[in-house]
Structure formats: structure tokens, C-alpha cells
Amino acid sequence: MAASPAATSRNVTFGQEDLTLCDNKVITSHYTPATFIPKNLMEQFSKPANLYFLLLTVLQMTPKVTTTGQIPTIALPLVCIILMSALKDALEDWRRHKSDREENERKVLVVEGSGPSATLKERKWCNLRVGSMVVVRQNEYVPADMVLLTSADEEGHVYIETANLDGETNLKTKAAPNAAFEIVGEHENRDEAAKKASAVPCTCECELPNEFLYTFAGNITANPSGGQQKISLDEQHMVLRGCKIKNVSWSLGVVVYTGRETKIMMNSKERKGRKLSHLEREVGRLTLLIFGIQTVLCLIAAISSAIFETSEENLNKMYLNLTDKDGNSQNAFLVLVIRFFNFIILFSNFIPISLLVSMSLAKLAQVFFFYADDDMVYKGIHCMPRTSDLNEELGQIEYVFSDKTGTLTCNVMDFRKFCVRGVNYGQGMTEIKRQVMMKMGKAVEEPPPPVPGAKRTPHVDLVDERIDAVLRNKSDPHHADVREFLFHLAVNHEVVPEFDEDCVMSGYSASSPDEAALCYGAKHFGFSFMGRDSSGISVQVDEKDTIKVQILATIKFNSTRKRSSVIAKFTETCAITGAAKERMVLYTKGADSVIMARLRPDQQNTAETRQSLDTLREFAEDGLRTLCLASRDLTKDGTDVDAWLSRWNEASLATQNRERKMDAIAEELEVNLVMNGITGIEDRLQDEVSDTIIKMTQAGIKVWMLTGDKTETAINIGVATGLLEAEAGKKGERPMFSSADFEMDGDFNQEEMSKKLRQVAEKARIAYNQKKMFEGLVIDGKCLELALEPENEKDFVAICRNCSTVVCCRVSPKQKGAVVRLIKAEEKAITLAIGDGANDCNMIMSADVGIGIRGLEGLQAFNVSDYGISQFRFLQYILLVHGRWCYRRIAILANYMFYKNFVVVLPQYFLGAVSGFSGQKLYNDILYQSYNVFFTFIPIMVFAILDQDVSKKASLKYPMLYTAGRDRIYMNFKVSLGWIASGVWHAAVVFFVPYMVMSNGNITHSDGKANDIWMVGSVVFLLVCIVTNLTVLLETCYLNRIVALGFFLSALLWACGQGYLSGVHGTVVTSELYGSTSRLFGCPMIYLVILTSTAMSLMYDIHVKGLQCSFFPTVLHQVQARVLTDKAL
């Protein structure tokens, strides 16, 4: 039965397909064959530029207004642009259609009929419905979200690979609910299982479809022969669409969510709009400015023309033909309107029609070089640009927000140290501690030599002979405690053992690398986790005895609880007497702040606990990831576990607020704990992290670290990576906000925190005005939460503005995103966020540019990023090299596009000024409309794709070059105004020199014939092409054969176009240019005009560049001089 609009849950009857709910068809395509043309055209003409040129096309076909004989000459380039965009959209959507078709036409076995008559038949995925019972075979993908009922495994377990969901390739365990598995029974044959499952009347009540991948609540009401039975369901019993079944030959389940209601599809919503680079926004504003200039010029021209055509003096000049046949003059306002639209058409190229397409094509070609850069390849993984829209944004970054684990570090965890009863085990110095000591100038001790013949275990780097001595000596006072600690590690986890082809255990697989490292640590010291089934797990002790541990309840970790627990029941043999006894123990591990608060009162302030806390701080200072382990012997303290389990099971059956109810029940049990110990896991720094951060700092980029780790760990990572100085205060103040400093009687004093924030902010404002930077700010999550409040955020930003770096500790994913958004809004800065895990997605999507590291935490961050890399050190290449190059190229491209259109349009305006603004054209329409597409397109595109002001090596050697992007020196109002001024000068020269030489009765040819307007126009147009292309050459730093080829092709295209249109090949396309080519190149005076005009035009640019380089050199000029000097040496 379908849920009503007000329903809070969904009811599913097993085996009865609900046709009122959506089918299982997946549609990710944007268009259909029927909607493509109208929908795409609507989207194309929703862009202001395309709409503007469509209006011009209409004006060109309008009588009286047209200057092209009602021939829409602008239609050809407009159609080309529309077709190119439509082709790109169609290709992308065709791929989506193809993917959808492959997905929807996959087949799966479906149970048809019920009881003994039930059969398995193949059916397409798209035809599944809620209620369908399906059988998924090994290595097949799950077709819809389904609840497991049984499998070929003797315990009803299923191993799944979730790479399609979160990118993680390690196996996870799912299981049929124990009670449901008992009802259906164990079957080696899937046909028998299908008959049994379909014979038992069952209904499922579950939550409505939602996007939360890792939660599910529901229950099954089964009616076997013995009567009604209610069975609790959670996420452990559900397998999501897109998962792959592994290690079992088949599994059987019932579909509860289909199609667009599956969790993976509800997480596949497209982001609202695309990210727009700041340079594109600047181009948009410049376009509006140019349109304003065009409108003013057209209005001036129209007014002048109306005055000219309606003045008494000119009306009397019959040869001007300004009156009708009856001798009446035209209406002045009508003339003004007509001439205004005449000039709008004539001067339409003020706004380059090919600007956006040129930028898109250039950026599309640029990303190939991102991918092809061999310096950004790690273990076969290339840099993966997921968009080309933000290439130039990479050259303007002001703030980098970085995660720590998996981003600055490798996310490869090694069990390094542990502490039991205040005794620290594990010798040697961690890599992070070693880096810190070296930066402080202190002696670094050598790592302890490996013990000959010592046992080696993956992900364990713990050397300490005392451990083996304690474990061997049963009379040692710490013997039992260390064994209990190691047993805890082997029991309290969700690790899955992996087996090779010979069914020999080859290792452990876990969703968290920390858990796997802890399990390997227990194994290294003789407590090997061997496997799990529906009742519990098996632990082999000292490679001899195997203890069967019954897991009565698993209380899972979540971000609120910050801990995980299991209730374990097992029989223990006393190491001294050999007597066996049954124990029931609650094992809990989690964050120190959570565990310490739940210790037994007599344990909270003992010497051992204080020593353990000191060790915890030492571990954190060493850069280790720490966990506290504690337990409660439920057998000893007489806890009524059965009563607690009854309430726990009752809470687990709730379909509403299940997690909150279960957390409340768990709180009752997780008290009066006894400390077992502390673990220290080392996550090593990635290669060249410190060098990369130092280079970014030299480039003027502020690097922030946002991490969930403890303050001490974060500070040491900051020192090791170069974010912070080894000695606080060495390079300015280091304000620190720790929640521990504001806690009074266990409560957080917000007033004191806010007071200190205001005081430090005031000091920061004064220092900022005096240009005295703070070294950095360190703030933890609780203080940050208060700092982000509206009444405090201005003070927080004031402090951050004056800090070289900021380290945020113990922060949540939500806080990461909030920090990025705040800095974007308040500082108007261009931001970049980089991370590798699901907890980084918020800040990656919030930043102007998101970088995802394809690491061990899956593909969540990579999938929402704009650019994907595999190592943090590649950030120096993507920013200081490619990003900087792209910013310079695209900025010059954008300014050049406006410049060159000023050069080609203004001569027509100047012609109007000397001809009464009659609307007379200067150029042939075909050549005019080909100007942007053919004659000036290739050189600037070669520049925008390939030009390098300095080499990659020099870009990395001189990071200060990057400040050009931060300071916007290639794209700002002043620079754009300079380009426009250059365009005005070039236009004036290329028009007035030929005009003065070839017009007003001046004879330039030996045949004595005067030049007509088209001859003058041909010379002017040639000069426009020469000057604008040579301007690209003046901007080019990287001269090579491809650049030369681009100029050659541009000249060749002009020659072909001019020659063809003038009838060189015997075909007269237009009478305007007939014979003009032979006259053009047959006159020596024309060559002199071309040389003079070109020299006069470019003289301005050459002198400006020379004066700047000599007297006002930029950082680029200085670096180029150094590079040339180095080469000379």
C-alpha cells in the first residue's frame, strides 16, 4: 500500500508489487528526442549575449533599418555558435541516455508466484516495483534498495562492495535479520529459498524514501505458522542500489525503494547552477559597459544623422536625395530611430559574438594539459579536471582551506603506541614529531633498530621489548590489564576479514583505516580476530585457543555519541589458575572527552588516570590519532542486561526517532566505566607537504587547516607542515581559543569567550593598521561555534584577516563549510577548499574552487569537486603553474576580444563622422562577419592555450609570480580601459592614414582612377587584421612553430577570403569587391600605407611596454630578467 501524503512511513507487502509507487526506471538525461530542440533553444536564448545577437538578426531583416539588404549576415556566426553549444549538449546527453539504457536494461532474477509454485525469472531492472522479491547473484549489482531475507551464506551474511556509492572498495558486511533468517531458513539452493520466502506472509513498515545512505529504520511483521512476529530492521539489513554482491553465490531480498526514490538517486541531485569564475563575472560587467558605450555612440551618431538629414542647408542639396518625390523632408524623430538601429547593426561587433565560445574552447583545451602533466601523476592517477569553467580561478586563489587526514597526511594508519595503566608502550619518534624537532633546531633521536627475527604485521610499527615481557610473565602486575586491552581491540570493531582463493585469511577490511590498524595491532600481539557470524565473533589467542565471543548488542559510533560499544559474552580461562568463567562485558572506545566523563567516580582522578591523560597529550603532541578504551564488567556489578536488552530491542523497532531513542537507552549503560588504555595511531605526512605550503605562503596565499583532531595534534601538524612556527610568538602573536580555558564547573562560559574574542579582535585591528601580522590563530570547535554567531563573526573575521594562517581543531563538517562561506562573504576573497572525505564535501562545495583528493576515504570529496588530484603536493602545480598561466591567458584573451572589436568597429564610426553618419558601410559584410571567426581567431587561441610567460620550473622557483592573479593585474577596470584606449588609437590610425592618402581625390594608382569606398575599406580591413594579430604577438612570451603557424594560417585565410570575394577565381560573389585584390597589391603606395599605419599603431604599445619594463617593472619582468641572466650564465 502506498503512503498517503501525510504518511510518515511506508508499508510494503512482500511479493505484492505496488503499482501506485514509481517504477525502477532511472532517468539522468536532460533531454528527450522530442524536447531537445525547443528546450535547448530556450536555454541557449536565455543567455543575454545570444538574445542580443538574435535581436540584431531580426533588425538586419527589417526594411528601412537594415544595412545588409535584409540579408541576416550575423545569422551565420550565431547559428554556428548555437549549433556548437547544442552539439556539445547533445553529446553529453547522449552519453547519459546510453548510460541510462544500459542501467535500465540490466536483468535480475525475480520471484514470481508464491509457495511451492514460486519460480525465478529474469526481468529488466526498469520493470521492478516496490514489493518485488529478487535474487541477486555473486558479482551482480543490486537493482534497487532492498531488505535482505537470506543468502547462500550459512549465517545469512552478504559481503558488498560500495564503490558506486562512496568509492570505497573494501568489503562491508550486511546480514539478514536473525529472526527473518530463521523463518526463511538456510538453503543452499536459491530456488528453494525463493519458495520458502514467498510462502510466509510478511509486511514491512519502513521510513519514507530519503537521501541518508547510512541510516534505515523499519520492522517486519511476519506471520509464520507459529503466529505473528515483529522483527527490527536497521541499515545493517539493507543493501542499496549500486552495491555489488561479493563472496556469496546469491542473496534474496525484498525491494522497498525503487528508481528515483532509491538512496543513491536521491543523492544524485545536480547542484544548483554552475560555479562562475570571478573573471567571467568581470567580463559580464565589462560587456555591459561596452554595450553602454555602444548605445551612447549609436545615439550620438543617430542624432547627428537626423540633424544632417533634416537641416535646411542639406535639404537644398538635391544630390543628397534627402527628400521624397514631392520634396518633403523626413520626420526627424523617425530618422533618429531608423538611424539608431542602423548604427546598432553597424556597430554590433562592439560586443564580440565569439567571446564566450572562444573562452570556453580555450579553457576546454587547457584542461588537457592539466591531465597530461606527468608531474601530477601518482600511482597511475592523473589530475582529473571535472570542469573547465574555473581554470583561471585557480590563478587567483587567496585562501586555501585544507583538511588534515588524507589531505596533508597519507591516511595510511599504523598502530604506533599505546598506554595501559599509565605505562606508555612504543619506542621511537613519529615522523611529525621529528619534523617539529628539526624546525626547532633540536636533536632528533635515531629510530630504534628492528629486533632481529621480530614479528612483522601490516599497519603495525610498534617496537618495545617490554610488551612481550609483560605478556609472557603471568605474574607481572600489568599482565592481565595489557591482555584485557588487546582483547578489547580484537572485539570492539566492525572489521571484516578478507580471504584469498585458498580460503586463507589475507588481511582485514574496514570502513575506517583506524579500526583496521587497531585490529592488526591486536593480532600482532597474539589476539587475532578470525571472523564473525550472526551470533558474534571468533578471537584466536596466542595462535592456539579460539574464544567464541557472543555479541549481544552493538552500539554504533555516530558524530553525536563519538564512541562505539559492544556487549560481549564469552567464557574466559584464567591465565594463572586455568579456571573457566563466563563474563559479560561492555567494551567502549571513543574520544577522550567522552570516555573520561563516563569513568567510574573512583577512577576519574587517580594517579593512573592523570598519568594516562598526560600520555594522551604526549601522543597528541607526537601527531598521533588517539582513542580511549574503557569497559564495564556487567557480570560483576550485577547489571540486569536482559532488561536493558529488552528496552534496547524495543527502541530498535521504532520507525520514528529510532536513533535518538537508541542513544538514550545506550546512555544508561555506558557509565561507571574502567579505563582499559589509550591507543596512538600514526598517520604520516604526505611527500612535499611542507614545501608546498611554504611556496603557497610565499605566493601570498593564506593556508588554513580545518581538522577534527585535538588541538595539540593540530598544532604539531601545523609546525611540521610549516603553517606555524616551532616557537609561538616568534613571528608575531598566536591567539589561541581553547574551550578548556573557558570551562567552569563543567560548563562552557560563553561570556568570557566572547569577551576575549572582542579583545583580541580590537588588538588585531590595531595591528592590521600598523601592518603587524599575527603568526596565526588556533581555535577549537566549541569556541568556533560561538565565533561564527552573527554577533561575533565580525570580530572573528577581523582576527583572521590579520593572521598568516588559522588552525581550526575539533570542527564538524558543517563548521568547515560555514568558515569558508564566511570568509567568502566578508573578505570578498577567492577561496579554494581541498579534502578527501565525505566530511569535506560541505567546504569543497562552499568554496569558489573545490579540490578533491582521490584517497582512501572513498570518492565522496572527489565526486563533488571541480578538480581531482591524488596528492596534496600537486596543489603547487595546479595553482602556481597551470592556474597562473590560465589566469593570464584568459584575462588577456577577454580583453583582447573587446580590443580587436573596437579596432574593427570604430573605423566605421569614423567614416560616419566624415560622411554625415549616413549609415554607409566600410567593409564587405562577408569579410566583416568572418573577422572574429577566421581572420583573428587562430593566433589568440594559440596564445590562450599554449603561451607561457615563464617556464614551469621558474613558476615553482619564484612563487611570488602568483601575486599577479591575487592582485588582478591582468583583468581590472584600469587594465581593460587601457586595452580599449589602445583599440581606439589603433582604429584611428588604421582608418585615417588610408583615408587621408586614398580619399578626397588623391590618386594612388598609375591608371589615374580614383579609389572607391570599398577599396579604402579593403585596405582598412587588411590593416585591422595585421595590427590586431601583431598585438597578440606583442603579448606572446612563448614563441614557437605553432605560434608561427597560427599567424600564417590567419594571413592565408584573409588572402583566400579577399581573393575569392574579389573574383580572383573568375566567380563574382559580390560586386563590391570585384577586382579589388589586384588593385590592392598592384599599387606601391598601398604597401607604404600598410607599413606606415602598422608602425604608427604599434608604436604606442611598444613604447608603453618598454617604459613599464624599464622604469616600473612588475614581478614578472624581474623574474624574466633573472631567468635570462641564469641562462646566460
PDB file of C-alpha atoms in Angstrom, residues 199 219 442 732 835 892:
ATOM      1  CA  ALA A 199       5.277 -18.723   1.326  1.00  0.00           C
ATOM      2  CA  ASN A 219      10.412  -3.518  11.039  1.00  0.00           C
ATOM      3  CA  LYS A 442      66.754  20.313  18.428  1.00  0.00           C
ATOM      4  CA  GLY A 732      54.008  37.643  15.746  1.00  0.00           C
ATOM      5  CA  GLY A 835      39.853  17.417   1.160  1.00  0.00           C
ATOM      6  CA  ILE A 892      44.361  38.699 -21.955  1.00  0.00           C
TER       7      ILE A 892
END
